[in-house]
mmCIF file with all atom_site columns, C-alpha atoms in Angstrom:
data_model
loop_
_atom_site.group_PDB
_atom_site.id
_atom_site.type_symbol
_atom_site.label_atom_id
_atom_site.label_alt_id
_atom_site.label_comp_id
_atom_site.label_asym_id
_atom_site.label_entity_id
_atom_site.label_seq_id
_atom_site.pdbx_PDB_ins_code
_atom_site.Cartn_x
_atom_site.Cartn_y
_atom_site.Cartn_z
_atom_site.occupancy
_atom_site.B_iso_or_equiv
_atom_site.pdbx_formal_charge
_atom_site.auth_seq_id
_atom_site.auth_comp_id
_atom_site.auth_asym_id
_atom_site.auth_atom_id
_atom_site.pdbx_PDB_model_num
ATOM 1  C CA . UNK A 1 1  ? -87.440  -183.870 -104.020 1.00 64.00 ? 15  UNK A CA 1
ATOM 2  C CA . UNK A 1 2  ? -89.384  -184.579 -107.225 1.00 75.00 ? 16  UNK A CA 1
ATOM 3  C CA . UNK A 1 3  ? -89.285  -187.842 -109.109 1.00 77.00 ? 17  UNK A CA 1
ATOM 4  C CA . UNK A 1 4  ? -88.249  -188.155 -112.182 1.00 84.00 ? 18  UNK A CA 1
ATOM 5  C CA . UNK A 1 5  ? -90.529  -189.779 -115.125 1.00 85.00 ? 19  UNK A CA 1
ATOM 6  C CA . UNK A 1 6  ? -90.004  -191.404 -118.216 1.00 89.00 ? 20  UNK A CA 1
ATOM 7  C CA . UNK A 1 7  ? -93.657  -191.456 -119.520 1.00 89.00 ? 21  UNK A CA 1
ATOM 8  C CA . UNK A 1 8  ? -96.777  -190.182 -118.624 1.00 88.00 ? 22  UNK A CA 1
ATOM 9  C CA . UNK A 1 9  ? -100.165 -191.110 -120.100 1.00 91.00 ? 23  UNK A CA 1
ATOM 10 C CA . UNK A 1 10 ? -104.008 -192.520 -119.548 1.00 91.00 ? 24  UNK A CA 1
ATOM 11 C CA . UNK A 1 11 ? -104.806 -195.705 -119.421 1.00 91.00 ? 25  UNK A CA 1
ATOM 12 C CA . UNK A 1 12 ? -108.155 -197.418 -121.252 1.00 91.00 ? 26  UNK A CA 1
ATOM 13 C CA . UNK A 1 13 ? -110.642 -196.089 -123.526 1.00 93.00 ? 27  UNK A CA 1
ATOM 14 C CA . UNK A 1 14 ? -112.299 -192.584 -122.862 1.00 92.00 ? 28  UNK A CA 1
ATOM 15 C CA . UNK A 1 15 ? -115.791 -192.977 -121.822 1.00 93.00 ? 29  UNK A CA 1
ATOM 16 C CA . UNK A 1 16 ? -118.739 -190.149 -120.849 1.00 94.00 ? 30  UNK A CA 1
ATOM 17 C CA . UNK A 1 17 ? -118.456 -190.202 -116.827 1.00 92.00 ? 31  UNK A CA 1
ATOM 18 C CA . UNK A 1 18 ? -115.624 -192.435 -116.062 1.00 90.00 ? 32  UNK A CA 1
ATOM 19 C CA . UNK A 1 19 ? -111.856 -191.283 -115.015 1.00 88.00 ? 33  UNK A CA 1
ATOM 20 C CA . UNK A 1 20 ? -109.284 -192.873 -116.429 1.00 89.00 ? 34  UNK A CA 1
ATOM 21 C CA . UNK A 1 21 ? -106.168 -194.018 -114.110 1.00 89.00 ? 35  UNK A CA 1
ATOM 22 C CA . UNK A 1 22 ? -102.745 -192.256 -115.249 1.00 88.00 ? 36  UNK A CA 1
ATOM 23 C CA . UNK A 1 23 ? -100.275 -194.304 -115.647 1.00 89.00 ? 37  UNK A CA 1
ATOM 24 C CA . UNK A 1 24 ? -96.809  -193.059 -114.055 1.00 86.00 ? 38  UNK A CA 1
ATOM 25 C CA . UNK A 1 25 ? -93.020  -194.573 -114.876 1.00 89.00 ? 39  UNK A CA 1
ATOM 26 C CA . UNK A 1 26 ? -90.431  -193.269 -112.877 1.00 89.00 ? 40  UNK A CA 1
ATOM 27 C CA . UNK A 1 27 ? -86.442  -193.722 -113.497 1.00 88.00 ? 41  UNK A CA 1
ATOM 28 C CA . UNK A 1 28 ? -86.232  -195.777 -110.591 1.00 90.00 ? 42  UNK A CA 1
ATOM 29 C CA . UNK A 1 29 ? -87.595  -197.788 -108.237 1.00 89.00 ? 43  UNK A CA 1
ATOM 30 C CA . UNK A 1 30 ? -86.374  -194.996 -105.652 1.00 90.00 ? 44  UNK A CA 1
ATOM 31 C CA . UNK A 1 31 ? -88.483  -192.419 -106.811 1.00 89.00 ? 45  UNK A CA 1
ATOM 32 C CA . UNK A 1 32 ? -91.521  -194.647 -107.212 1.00 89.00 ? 46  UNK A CA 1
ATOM 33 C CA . UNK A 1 33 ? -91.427  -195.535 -103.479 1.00 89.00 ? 47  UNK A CA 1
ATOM 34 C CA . UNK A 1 34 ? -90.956  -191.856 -102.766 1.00 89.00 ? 48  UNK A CA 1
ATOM 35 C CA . UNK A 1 35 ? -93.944  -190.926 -104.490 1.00 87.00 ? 49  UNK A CA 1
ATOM 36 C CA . UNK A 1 36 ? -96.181  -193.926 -102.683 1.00 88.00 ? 50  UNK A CA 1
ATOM 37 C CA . UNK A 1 37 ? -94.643  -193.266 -99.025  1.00 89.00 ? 51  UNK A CA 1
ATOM 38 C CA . UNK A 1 38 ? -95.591  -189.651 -99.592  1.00 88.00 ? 52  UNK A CA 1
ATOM 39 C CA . UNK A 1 39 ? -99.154  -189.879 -101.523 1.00 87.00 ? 53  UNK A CA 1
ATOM 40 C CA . UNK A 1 40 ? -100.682 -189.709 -98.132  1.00 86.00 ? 54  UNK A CA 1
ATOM 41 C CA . UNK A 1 41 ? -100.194 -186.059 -98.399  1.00 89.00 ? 55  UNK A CA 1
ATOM 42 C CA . UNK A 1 42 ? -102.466 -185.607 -101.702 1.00 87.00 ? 56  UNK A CA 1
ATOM 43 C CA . UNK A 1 43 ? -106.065 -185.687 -99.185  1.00 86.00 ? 57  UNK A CA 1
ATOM 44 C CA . UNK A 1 44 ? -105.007 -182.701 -97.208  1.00 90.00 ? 58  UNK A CA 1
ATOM 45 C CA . UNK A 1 45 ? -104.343 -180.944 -100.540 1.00 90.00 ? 59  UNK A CA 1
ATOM 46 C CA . UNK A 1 46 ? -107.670 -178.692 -101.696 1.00 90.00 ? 60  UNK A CA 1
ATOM 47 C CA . UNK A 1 47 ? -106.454 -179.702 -105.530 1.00 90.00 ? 61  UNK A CA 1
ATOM 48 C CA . UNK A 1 48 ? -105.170 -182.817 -104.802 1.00 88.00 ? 62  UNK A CA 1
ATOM 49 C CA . UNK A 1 49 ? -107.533 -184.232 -102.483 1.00 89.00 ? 63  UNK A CA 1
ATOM 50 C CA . UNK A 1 50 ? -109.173 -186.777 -105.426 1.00 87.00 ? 64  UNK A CA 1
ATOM 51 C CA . UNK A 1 51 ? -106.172 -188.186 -106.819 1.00 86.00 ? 65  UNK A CA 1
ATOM 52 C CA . UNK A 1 52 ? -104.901 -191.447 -105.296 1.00 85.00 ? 66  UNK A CA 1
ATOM 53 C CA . UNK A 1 53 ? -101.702 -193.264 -105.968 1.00 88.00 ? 67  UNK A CA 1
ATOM 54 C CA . UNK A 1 54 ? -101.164 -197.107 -105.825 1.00 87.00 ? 68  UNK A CA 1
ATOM 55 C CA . UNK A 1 55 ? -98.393  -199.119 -106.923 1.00 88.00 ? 69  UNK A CA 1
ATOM 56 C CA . UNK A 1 56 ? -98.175  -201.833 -109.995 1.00 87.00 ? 70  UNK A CA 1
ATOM 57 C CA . UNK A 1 57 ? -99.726  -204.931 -109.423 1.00 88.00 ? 71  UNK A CA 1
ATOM 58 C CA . UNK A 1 58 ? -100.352 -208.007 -111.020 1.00 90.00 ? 72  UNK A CA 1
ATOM 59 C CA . UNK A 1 59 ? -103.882 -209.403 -112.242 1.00 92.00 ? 73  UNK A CA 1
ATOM 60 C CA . UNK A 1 60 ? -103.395 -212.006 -109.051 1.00 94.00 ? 74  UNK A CA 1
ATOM 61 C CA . UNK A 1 61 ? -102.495 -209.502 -107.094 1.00 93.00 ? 75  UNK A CA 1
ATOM 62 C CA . UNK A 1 62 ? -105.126 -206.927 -107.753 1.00 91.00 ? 76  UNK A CA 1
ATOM 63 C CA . UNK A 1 63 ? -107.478 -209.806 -106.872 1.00 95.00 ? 77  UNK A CA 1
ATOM 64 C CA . UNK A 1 64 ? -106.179 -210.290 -103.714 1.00 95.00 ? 78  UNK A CA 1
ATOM 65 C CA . UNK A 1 65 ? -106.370 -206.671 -102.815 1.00 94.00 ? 79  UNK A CA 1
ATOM 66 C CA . UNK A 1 66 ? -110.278 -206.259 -104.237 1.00 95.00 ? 80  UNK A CA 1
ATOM 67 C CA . UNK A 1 67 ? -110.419 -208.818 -101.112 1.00 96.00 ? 81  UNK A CA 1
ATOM 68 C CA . UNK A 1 68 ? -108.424 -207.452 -98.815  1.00 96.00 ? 82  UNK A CA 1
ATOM 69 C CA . UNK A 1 69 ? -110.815 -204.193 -99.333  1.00 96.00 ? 83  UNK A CA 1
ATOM 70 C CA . UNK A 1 70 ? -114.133 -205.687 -99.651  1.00 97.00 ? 84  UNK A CA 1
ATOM 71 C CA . UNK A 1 71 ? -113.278 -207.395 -96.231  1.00 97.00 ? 85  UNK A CA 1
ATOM 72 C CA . UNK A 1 72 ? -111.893 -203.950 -94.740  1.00 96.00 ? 86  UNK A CA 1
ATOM 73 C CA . UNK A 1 73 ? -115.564 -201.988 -95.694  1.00 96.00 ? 87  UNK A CA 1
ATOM 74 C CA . UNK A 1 74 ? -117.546 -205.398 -94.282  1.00 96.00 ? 88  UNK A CA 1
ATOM 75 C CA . UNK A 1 75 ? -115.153 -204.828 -91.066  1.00 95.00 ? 89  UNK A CA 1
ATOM 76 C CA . UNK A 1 76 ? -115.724 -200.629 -91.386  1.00 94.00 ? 90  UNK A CA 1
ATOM 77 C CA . UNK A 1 77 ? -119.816 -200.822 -91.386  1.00 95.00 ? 91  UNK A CA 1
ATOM 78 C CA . UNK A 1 78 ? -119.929 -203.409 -88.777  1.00 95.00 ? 92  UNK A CA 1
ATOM 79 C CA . UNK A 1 79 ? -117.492 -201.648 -86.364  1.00 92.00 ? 93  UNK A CA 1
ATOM 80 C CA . UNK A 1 80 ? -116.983 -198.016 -87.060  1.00 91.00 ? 94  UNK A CA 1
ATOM 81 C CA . UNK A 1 81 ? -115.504 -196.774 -83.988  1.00 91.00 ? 95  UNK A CA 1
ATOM 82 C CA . UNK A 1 82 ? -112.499 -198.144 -85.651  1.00 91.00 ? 96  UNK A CA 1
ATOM 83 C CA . UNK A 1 83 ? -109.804 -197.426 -88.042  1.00 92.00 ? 97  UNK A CA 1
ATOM 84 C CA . UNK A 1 84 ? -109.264 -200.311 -90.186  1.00 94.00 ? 98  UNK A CA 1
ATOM 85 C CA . UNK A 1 85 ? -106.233 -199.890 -93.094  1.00 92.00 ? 99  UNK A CA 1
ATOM 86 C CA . UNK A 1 86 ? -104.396 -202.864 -94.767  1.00 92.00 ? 100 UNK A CA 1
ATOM 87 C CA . UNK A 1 87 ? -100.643 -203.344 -94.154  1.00 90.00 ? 101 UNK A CA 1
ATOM 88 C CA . UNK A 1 88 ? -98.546  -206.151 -95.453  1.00 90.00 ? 102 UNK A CA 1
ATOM 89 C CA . UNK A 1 89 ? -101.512 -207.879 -97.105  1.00 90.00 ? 103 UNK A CA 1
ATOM 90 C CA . UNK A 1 90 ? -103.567 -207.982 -93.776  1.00 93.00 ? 104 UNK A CA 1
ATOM 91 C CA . UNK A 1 91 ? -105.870 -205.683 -92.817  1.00 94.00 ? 105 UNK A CA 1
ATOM 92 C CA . UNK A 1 92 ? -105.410 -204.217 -89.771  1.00 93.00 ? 106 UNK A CA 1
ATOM 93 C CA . UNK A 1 93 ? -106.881 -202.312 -86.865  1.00 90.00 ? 107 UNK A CA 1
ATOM 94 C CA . UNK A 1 94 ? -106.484 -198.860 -84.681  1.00 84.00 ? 108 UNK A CA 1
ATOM 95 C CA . UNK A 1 95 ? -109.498 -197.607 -82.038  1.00 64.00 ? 109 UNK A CA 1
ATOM 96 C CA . UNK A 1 96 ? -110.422 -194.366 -82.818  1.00 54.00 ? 110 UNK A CA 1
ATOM 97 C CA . UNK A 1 97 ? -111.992 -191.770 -80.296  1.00 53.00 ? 111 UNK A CA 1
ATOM 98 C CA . UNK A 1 98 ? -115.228 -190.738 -82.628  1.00 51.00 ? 112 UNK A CA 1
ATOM 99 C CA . UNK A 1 99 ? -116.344 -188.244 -79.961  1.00 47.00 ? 113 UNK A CA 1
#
């Protein structure tokens, strides 16, 4: 199954070095959660493996998510025998066997 756009294009102004996020729009909210539930699947892809998918979110809520990561690296270098990720606007943890 393949979603189905309505638009594709780049977002900002083109700049020497930087990437510029592509912005997606999908037919329906369906295929948009399809495509997020399934991104995980880009990193084991040799082509894909740089491209990363996140859904639409609010200035307040990109904010809150800057945090949510800045406190999941602090909690990464000071304990990296485990798996941190962020789930339901918490971040959460998994031990890992780093062996």
């Amino acid at each position: 199954v393949i979603p189905k756009t309505v638009d594709c294009y780049r977002v900002g102004k083109k700049q020497e070095g930087k990437v510029r996020p592509v912005r997606l729009e999908c037919q329906n909210r369906g295929d948009v959660e399809f495509a997020l539930i399934h991104s995980r699947r880009l990193k084991n892809s040799a082509k894909y493996s740089q491209v990363y998918l996140a859904p639409d979110r609010s200035k307040e809520q990109r904010q809150e998510h800057s945090l949510l990561v800045k406190k999941m690296k602090d909690l990464i270098s000071a304990d990296p025998t485990k798996h941190y990720f962020i789930r339901n606007n918490k971040v959460c943890s998994a031990t890992t066997d780093k062996t």
